[in-house]
PDB file of C-alpha atoms in Angstrom:
ATOM      1  CA  GLY K 113     128.106 -35.370   7.048  1.00 69.00           C
ATOM      2  CA  GLN K 114     129.905 -32.313   7.713  1.00 76.00           C
ATOM      3  CA  SER K 115     130.865 -30.719  11.270  1.00 88.00           C
ATOM      4  CA  LEU K 116     132.495 -27.764  12.031  1.00 93.00           C
ATOM      5  CA  GLU K 117     133.775 -26.246  15.400  1.00 95.00           C
ATOM      6  CA  GLN K 118     134.721 -22.834  16.294  1.00 97.00           C
ATOM      7  CA  PRO K 119     134.791 -20.633  19.418  1.00 97.00           C
ATOM      8  CA  SER K 120     131.480 -18.838  20.321  1.00 96.00           C
ATOM      9  CA  GLU K 121     133.064 -15.899  21.309  1.00 97.00           C
ATOM     10  CA  VAL K 122     136.439 -13.807  21.250  1.00 97.00           C
ATOM     11  CA  THR K 123     137.280 -10.547  22.633  1.00 97.00           C
ATOM     12  CA  ALA K 124     140.459  -8.373  21.876  1.00 97.00           C
ATOM     13  CA  VAL K 125     141.357  -4.963  22.041  1.00 97.00           C
ATOM     14  CA  GLU K 126     142.116  -2.395  19.234  1.00 97.00           C
ATOM     15  CA  GLY K 127     145.592  -2.810  17.415  1.00 97.00           C
ATOM     16  CA  ALA K 128     146.014  -6.534  18.588  1.00 97.00           C
ATOM     17  CA  ILE K 129     146.025  -9.772  16.822  1.00 97.00           C
ATOM     18  CA  VAL K 130     143.550 -12.254  17.080  1.00 98.00           C
ATOM     19  CA  GLN K 131     143.263 -15.815  15.863  1.00 98.00           C
ATOM     20  CA  ILE K 132     139.834 -17.647  15.476  1.00 98.00           C
ATOM     21  CA  ASN K 133     140.162 -21.224  15.082  1.00 97.00           C
ATOM     22  CA  CYS K 134     138.049 -23.833  13.081  1.00 97.00           C
ATOM     23  CA  THR K 135     138.290 -27.859  13.262  1.00 97.00           C
ATOM     24  CA  TYR K 136     136.232 -29.913  10.685  1.00 94.00           C
ATOM     25  CA  GLN K 137     134.826 -33.216   9.784  1.00 91.00           C
ATOM     26  CA  THR K 138     133.719 -33.923   6.400  1.00 84.00           C
ATOM     27  CA  SER K 139     133.095 -36.600   4.075  1.00 77.00           C
ATOM     28  CA  GLY K 140     134.608 -34.704   1.238  1.00 75.00           C
ATOM     29  CA  PHE K 141     136.876 -31.830   1.318  1.00 80.00           C
ATOM     30  CA  TYR K 142     137.713 -29.431  -1.505  1.00 83.00           C
ATOM     31  CA  GLY K 143     138.667 -26.176   0.619  1.00 90.00           C
ATOM     32  CA  LEU K 144     138.024 -24.228   3.927  1.00 94.00           C
ATOM     33  CA  SER K 145     136.058 -20.533   3.488  1.00 94.00           C
ATOM     34  CA  TRP K 146     136.095 -17.576   5.887  1.00 96.00           C
ATOM     35  CA  TYR K 147     133.165 -15.242   5.878  1.00 97.00           C
ATOM     36  CA  GLN K 148     132.441 -12.199   7.884  1.00 98.00           C
ATOM     37  CA  GLN K 149     129.158 -10.857   8.990  1.00 98.00           C
ATOM     38  CA  HIS K 150     128.095  -7.721  10.742  1.00 98.00           C
ATOM     39  CA  ASP K 151     125.027  -7.473  12.518  1.00 95.00           C
ATOM     40  CA  GLY K 152     122.157  -7.131  10.838  1.00 94.00           C
ATOM     41  CA  GLY K 153     124.257  -7.290   7.873  1.00 97.00           C
ATOM     42  CA  ALA K 154     124.739 -10.457   5.065  1.00 97.00           C
ATOM     43  CA  PRO K 155     128.004 -12.559   5.422  1.00 97.00           C
ATOM     44  CA  THR K 156     130.854 -11.413   3.136  1.00 97.00           C
ATOM     45  CA  PHE K 157     133.270 -13.732   1.633  1.00 94.00           C
ATOM     46  CA  LEU K 158     137.256 -13.167   3.322  1.00 95.00           C
ATOM     47  CA  SER K 159     139.448 -15.934   2.376  1.00 93.00           C
ATOM     48  CA  TYR K 160     139.600 -19.591   1.080  1.00 92.00           C
ATOM     49  CA  ASN K 161     142.347 -22.328   1.540  1.00 93.00           C
ATOM     50  CA  ALA K 162     142.269 -25.411  -0.743  1.00 90.00           C
ATOM     51  CA  LEU K 163     145.826 -26.042   0.199  1.00 92.00           C
ATOM     52  CA  ASP K 164     147.930 -26.357   3.137  1.00 95.00           C
ATOM     53  CA  GLY K 165     149.539 -22.876   4.309  1.00 96.00           C
ATOM     54  CA  LEU K 166     149.151 -19.341   4.766  1.00 96.00           C
ATOM     55  CA  GLU K 167     146.955 -16.906   2.443  1.00 93.00           C
ATOM     56  CA  GLU K 168     147.254 -13.515   3.379  1.00 93.00           C
ATOM     57  CA  THR K 169     145.021 -10.645   2.226  1.00 88.00           C
ATOM     58  CA  GLY K 170     145.863  -7.336   4.078  1.00 92.00           C
ATOM     59  CA  ARG K 171     145.187  -7.389   7.515  1.00 96.00           C
ATOM     60  CA  PHE K 172     143.734 -11.011   7.094  1.00 96.00           C
ATOM     61  CA  SER K 173     145.379 -14.406   6.846  1.00 97.00           C
ATOM     62  CA  SER K 174     143.790 -17.827   6.859  1.00 97.00           C
ATOM     63  CA  PHE K 175     145.455 -21.005   7.414  1.00 98.00           C
ATOM     64  CA  LEU K 176     144.836 -24.578   6.732  1.00 97.00           C
ATOM     65  CA  SER K 177     146.102 -27.704   7.831  1.00 96.00           C
ATOM     66  CA  ARG K 178     144.442 -30.550   5.847  1.00 94.00           C
ATOM     67  CA  SER K 179     146.051 -33.336   7.481  1.00 93.00           C
ATOM     68  CA  ASP K 180     144.778 -31.801  10.942  1.00 94.00           C
ATOM     69  CA  SER K 181     141.393 -30.899   9.714  1.00 94.00           C
ATOM     70  CA  TYR K 182     141.966 -27.536  11.134  1.00 95.00           C
ATOM     71  CA  GLY K 183     142.414 -24.038   9.827  1.00 97.00           C
ATOM     72  CA  TYR K 184     142.282 -20.307  11.320  1.00 98.00           C
ATOM     73  CA  LEU K 185     141.482 -17.200  10.449  1.00 98.00           C
ATOM     74  CA  LEU K 186     144.146 -14.246  11.955  1.00 98.00           C
ATOM     75  CA  LEU K 187     143.246 -10.820  12.246  1.00 97.00           C
ATOM     76  CA  GLN K 188     145.762  -8.347  12.723  1.00 97.00           C
ATOM     77  CA  GLU K 189     145.979  -4.504  13.613  1.00 97.00           C
ATOM     78  CA  LEU K 190     142.374  -5.103  15.003  1.00 97.00           C
ATOM     79  CA  GLN K 191     139.934  -2.113  14.268  1.00 97.00           C
ATOM     80  CA  MET K 192     136.660  -1.470  16.028  1.00 97.00           C
ATOM     81  CA  LYS K 193     134.984  -2.264  12.810  1.00 97.00           C
ATOM     82  CA  ASP K 194     136.561  -5.651  12.670  1.00 98.00           C
ATOM     83  CA  SER K 195     133.565  -6.184  15.450  1.00 98.00           C
ATOM     84  CA  ALA K 196     131.440  -8.949  14.008  1.00 98.00           C
ATOM     85  CA  SER K 197     130.631 -12.713  13.539  1.00 98.00           C
ATOM     86  CA  TYR K 198     133.151 -14.661  11.707  1.00 98.00           C
ATOM     87  CA  PHE K 199     132.213 -18.278  10.054  1.00 97.00           C
ATOM     88  CA  CYS K 200     134.431 -20.980   8.900  1.00 96.00           C
ATOM     89  CA  ALA K 201     132.854 -23.288   5.891  1.00 94.00           C
ATOM     90  CA  VAL K 202     133.703 -26.203   3.905  1.00 92.00           C
ATOM     91  CA  GLY K 203     132.473 -26.725   0.390  1.00 83.00           C
ATOM     92  CA  GLY K 204     132.683 -29.707  -2.241  1.00 67.00           C
ATOM     93  CA  GLY K 205     134.865 -27.269  -4.507  1.00 58.00           C
ATOM     94  CA  GLY K 206     133.312 -24.563  -7.078  1.00 56.00           C
ATOM     95  CA  GLY K 207     129.851 -24.084  -6.902  1.00 61.00           C
ATOM     96  CA  ASN K 208     129.045 -26.852  -4.536  1.00 71.00           C
ATOM     97  CA  LYS K 209     127.082 -26.241  -1.280  1.00 81.00           C
ATOM     98  CA  LEU K 210     128.977 -24.716   1.854  1.00 88.00           C
ATOM     99  CA  THR K 211     128.457 -26.279   5.203  1.00 90.00           C
ATOM    100  CA  PHE K 212     128.819 -23.085   7.984  1.00 93.00           C
ATOM    101  CA  GLY K 213     130.075 -23.637  11.388  1.00 93.00           C
ATOM    102  CA  THR K 214     128.434 -21.787  14.023  1.00 93.00           C
ATOM    103  CA  GLY K 215     130.298 -18.543  13.999  1.00 96.00           C
ATOM    104  CA  THR K 216     132.743 -16.769  16.287  1.00 97.00           C
ATOM    105  CA  GLN K 217     131.719 -13.381  17.494  1.00 97.00           C
ATOM    106  CA  LEU K 218     134.550 -10.964  18.060  1.00 98.00           C
ATOM    107  CA  LYS K 219     134.223  -8.362  20.016  1.00 97.00           C
ATOM    108  CA  VAL K 220     136.941  -5.580  19.599  1.00 97.00           C
ATOM    109  CA  GLU K 221     137.521  -3.100  22.467  1.00 96.00           C
ATOM    110  CA  LEU K 222     139.352  -0.022  23.190  1.00 92.00           C
TER     111      LEU K 222
ATOM    112  CA  ASP X1338     126.549  -4.883 -11.204  1.00 65.00           C
ATOM    113  CA  ALA X1339     123.958  -4.210  -8.198  1.00 84.00           C
ATOM    114  CA  GLY X1340     124.810  -7.305  -6.272  1.00 96.00           C
ATOM    115  CA  VAL X1341     122.391  -9.820  -5.400  1.00 98.00           C
ATOM    116  CA  ILE X1342     118.753  -8.583  -4.753  1.00 98.00           C
ATOM    117  CA  GLN X1343     116.011  -9.938  -2.337  1.00 98.00           C
ATOM    118  CA  SER X1344     112.642  -8.508  -1.736  1.00 97.00           C
ATOM    119  CA  PRO X1345     110.982  -8.074   0.494  1.00 98.00           C
ATOM    120  CA  ARG X1346     113.768  -7.250   3.028  1.00 97.00           C
ATOM    121  CA  HIS X1347     111.231  -7.400   5.981  1.00 98.00           C
ATOM    122  CA  GLU X1348     107.708  -9.495   6.120  1.00 98.00           C
ATOM    123  CA  VAL X1349     105.650  -9.872   9.021  1.00 98.00           C
ATOM    124  CA  THR X1350     102.609 -12.439   7.992  1.00 97.00           C
ATOM    125  CA  GLU X1351     100.201 -14.118  10.410  1.00 97.00           C
ATOM    126  CA  MET X1352     100.166 -18.066  10.771  1.00 97.00           C
ATOM    127  CA  GLY X1353      98.852 -20.007   7.932  1.00 97.00           C
ATOM    128  CA  GLN X1354      99.517 -17.397   5.345  1.00 98.00           C
ATOM    129  CA  GLU X1355     101.810 -17.770   2.273  1.00 98.00           C
ATOM    130  CA  VAL X1356     104.861 -15.982   1.974  1.00 98.00           C
ATOM    131  CA  THR X1357     107.245 -15.590  -1.333  1.00 98.00           C
ATOM    132  CA  LEU X1358     110.738 -14.530  -0.959  1.00 98.00           C
ATOM    133  CA  ARG X1359     112.097 -13.410  -4.235  1.00 98.00           C
ATOM    134  CA  CYS X1360     116.012 -13.305  -5.426  1.00 98.00           C
ATOM    135  CA  LYS X1361     117.838 -11.719  -8.371  1.00 98.00           C
ATOM    136  CA  PRO X1362     121.304 -13.047  -8.556  1.00 97.00           C
ATOM    137  CA  ILE X1363     124.277 -11.284 -10.109  1.00 96.00           C
ATOM    138  CA  SER X1364     124.250 -11.704 -14.071  1.00 96.00           C
ATOM    139  CA  GLY X1365     126.469 -14.565 -15.068  1.00 93.00           C
ATOM    140  CA  HIS X1366     126.543 -16.519 -11.843  1.00 93.00           C
ATOM    141  CA  ASP X1367     125.588 -19.934 -12.806  1.00 92.00           C
ATOM    142  CA  TYR X1368     124.665 -21.446  -8.925  1.00 93.00           C
ATOM    143  CA  LEU X1369     122.165 -19.527  -6.744  1.00 95.00           C
ATOM    144  CA  PHE X1370     121.743 -20.882  -3.130  1.00 96.00           C
ATOM    145  CA  TRP X1371     118.907 -20.277  -0.319  1.00 97.00           C
ATOM    146  CA  TYR X1372     119.965 -20.139   3.377  1.00 97.00           C
ATOM    147  CA  ARG X1373     118.131 -19.573   6.463  1.00 97.00           C
ATOM    148  CA  GLN X1374     119.589 -18.207   9.446  1.00 97.00           C
ATOM    149  CA  THR X1375     118.473 -18.430  13.346  1.00 95.00           C
ATOM    150  CA  MET X1376     120.184 -17.987  16.328  1.00 91.00           C
ATOM    151  CA  MET X1377     119.541 -21.849  17.265  1.00 90.00           C
ATOM    152  CA  ARG X1378     120.009 -23.079  13.850  1.00 89.00           C
ATOM    153  CA  GLY X1379     122.765 -20.876  12.538  1.00 91.00           C
ATOM    154  CA  LEU X1380     123.128 -20.517   8.962  1.00 94.00           C
ATOM    155  CA  GLU X1381     121.381 -23.545   6.866  1.00 93.00           C
ATOM    156  CA  LEU X1382     121.638 -24.191   3.445  1.00 93.00           C
ATOM    157  CA  LEU X1383     117.818 -24.927   2.106  1.00 96.00           C
ATOM    158  CA  ILE X1384     118.628 -25.837  -1.422  1.00 95.00           C
ATOM    159  CA  TYR X1385     120.948 -24.668  -4.511  1.00 94.00           C
ATOM    160  CA  PHE X1386     120.197 -24.563  -8.254  1.00 95.00           C
ATOM    161  CA  ASN X1387     122.904 -24.902 -11.060  1.00 93.00           C
ATOM    162  CA  ASN X1388     121.970 -23.273 -14.277  1.00 94.00           C
ATOM    163  CA  ASN X1389     118.591 -22.964 -13.204  1.00 95.00           C
ATOM    164  CA  VAL X1390     118.204 -26.630 -11.816  1.00 95.00           C
ATOM    165  CA  PRO X1391     117.766 -27.735  -8.785  1.00 95.00           C
ATOM    166  CA  ILE X1392     120.837 -29.767  -7.651  1.00 92.00           C
ATOM    167  CA  ASP X1393     120.399 -30.076  -3.831  1.00 90.00           C
ATOM    168  CA  ASP X1394     117.088 -29.835  -1.944  1.00 92.00           C
ATOM    169  CA  SER X1395     118.009 -31.888   1.275  1.00 90.00           C
ATOM    170  CA  GLY X1396     117.734 -28.813   3.510  1.00 91.00           C
ATOM    171  CA  MET X1397     114.545 -27.883   3.008  1.00 94.00           C
ATOM    172  CA  PRO X1398     112.785 -28.616   6.373  1.00 88.00           C
ATOM    173  CA  GLU X1399     109.336 -30.052   4.883  1.00 86.00           C
ATOM    174  CA  ASP X1400     107.091 -30.095   2.196  1.00 91.00           C
ATOM    175  CA  ARG X1401     105.526 -26.417   2.998  1.00 96.00           C
ATOM    176  CA  PHE X1402     108.702 -25.023   1.405  1.00 97.00           C
ATOM    177  CA  SER X1403     109.453 -24.859  -2.069  1.00 97.00           C
ATOM    178  CA  ALA X1404     111.741 -23.086  -4.313  1.00 98.00           C
ATOM    179  CA  LYS X1405     111.729 -22.400  -8.045  1.00 97.00           C
ATOM    180  CA  MET X1406     114.270 -20.735 -10.474  1.00 98.00           C
ATOM    181  CA  PRO X1407     112.191 -20.191 -14.044  1.00 97.00           C
ATOM    182  CA  ASN X1408     115.192 -18.323 -15.406  1.00 96.00           C
ATOM    183  CA  ALA X1409     118.891 -17.423 -14.723  1.00 95.00           C
ATOM    184  CA  SER X1410     117.774 -14.028 -13.279  1.00 96.00           C
ATOM    185  CA  PHE X1411     114.774 -15.089 -10.782  1.00 97.00           C
ATOM    186  CA  SER X1412     114.248 -17.246  -8.148  1.00 98.00           C
ATOM    187  CA  THR X1413     111.571 -17.784  -5.552  1.00 98.00           C
ATOM    188  CA  LEU X1414     111.357 -19.573  -2.109  1.00 98.00           C
ATOM    189  CA  LYS X1415     107.925 -20.065  -1.167  1.00 98.00           C
ATOM    190  CA  ILE X1416     106.298 -21.271   2.400  1.00 97.00           C
ATOM    191  CA  GLN X1417     102.785 -22.260   2.585  1.00 97.00           C
ATOM    192  CA  PRO X1418     101.217 -22.470   4.969  1.00 96.00           C
ATOM    193  CA  SER X1419     104.004 -20.244   7.239  1.00 97.00           C
ATOM    194  CA  GLU X1420     104.140 -21.228  10.964  1.00 97.00           C
ATOM    195  CA  PRO X1421     105.861 -19.146  13.818  1.00 97.00           C
ATOM    196  CA  ARG X1422     108.731 -21.349  13.795  1.00 96.00           C
ATOM    197  CA  ASP X1423     109.608 -20.104  10.131  1.00 97.00           C
ATOM    198  CA  SER X1424     110.609 -16.981  11.764  1.00 98.00           C
ATOM    199  CA  ALA X1425     113.910 -16.252  10.399  1.00 98.00           C
ATOM    200  CA  VAL X1426     116.386 -14.445   8.070  1.00 98.00           C
ATOM    201  CA  TYR X1427     116.312 -15.879   4.677  1.00 98.00           C
ATOM    202  CA  PHE X1428     119.626 -15.145   2.455  1.00 98.00           C
ATOM    203  CA  CYS X1429     119.947 -15.901  -1.195  1.00 98.00           C
ATOM    204  CA  ALA X1430     123.409 -16.098  -2.483  1.00 96.00           C
ATOM    205  CA  SER X1431     125.000 -16.737  -6.062  1.00 95.00           C
ATOM    206  CA  SER X1432     128.192 -17.952  -7.421  1.00 92.00           C
ATOM    207  CA  PRO X1433     130.246 -17.858 -10.473  1.00 89.00           C
ATOM    208  CA  GLY X1434     131.307 -21.363  -9.575  1.00 80.00           C
ATOM    209  CA  LEU X1435     135.059 -20.864  -9.627  1.00 73.00           C
ATOM    210  CA  THR X1436     137.442 -22.903  -8.081  1.00 68.00           C
ATOM    211  CA  ARG X1437     137.127 -21.039  -4.755  1.00 75.00           C
ATOM    212  CA  ASP X1438     134.007 -20.983  -2.632  1.00 79.00           C
ATOM    213  CA  GLU X1439     133.135 -17.791  -2.980  1.00 88.00           C
ATOM    214  CA  GLN X1440     129.652 -16.737  -2.691  1.00 92.00           C
ATOM    215  CA  PHE X1441     127.904 -13.344  -2.990  1.00 95.00           C
ATOM    216  CA  PHE X1442     125.180 -12.886  -0.453  1.00 97.00           C
ATOM    217  CA  GLY X1443     121.961 -10.682  -0.747  1.00 98.00           C
ATOM    218  CA  PRO X1444     121.001  -8.605   2.108  1.00 98.00           C
ATOM    219  CA  GLY X1445     118.598 -11.150   3.268  1.00 98.00           C
ATOM    220  CA  THR X1446     114.677 -11.254   3.969  1.00 98.00           C
ATOM    221  CA  ARG X1447     113.671 -10.663   7.611  1.00 98.00           C
ATOM    222  CA  LEU X1448     110.629 -12.947   8.226  1.00 98.00           C
ATOM    223  CA  THR X1449     108.497 -12.935  11.276  1.00 98.00           C
ATOM    224  CA  VAL X1450     105.401 -15.182  11.563  1.00 98.00           C
ATOM    225  CA  LEU X1451     103.154 -14.323  14.243  1.00 97.00           C
TER     226      LEU X1451
END
């Protein structure tokens, strides 16, 4: 089976940098994804790591260490609109199913 | 493209009634997923299809739930009979099935069973 662990809540101030960690246990692993979900909205894709290392997309970066079964999402120059829930997910590759973590609620304060 | 379309956006029904949720995936996407989201259980995959064929329905909670995909542009999730514990937000998502695990979610249907 699959299990993923994330902190339930993180609070940071506007303009700061925050890191959301994710550890996973899987029976088969192809990649780690990150999704953002605002209250009342749908999850939207942020990033994907299949190989070890850092992937950067604007203010967001995602890191993966396959040997440690660990990844993180790094958000820089935080803005109020970044307040949302962030989910890590592991998948079977391509169109295969994703298993989502329990989500981390990020609160950005002034 | 309009994105994934779901209907209805909100549904309130009474226990024992049949509920049908509808989804139109993004054109050209070969994979379609149905998820359920609750505070207690998080985001759970119920079933997914590849080229209209159900691939994995191990997440379907019980026989009261059924899903169909009669063609590439339409899928339904049916609950019969509905129970209060089925109250949740139900999301449909589609994916082109490329190497990265990007899924495109619809706006969801908020179901309340009284």
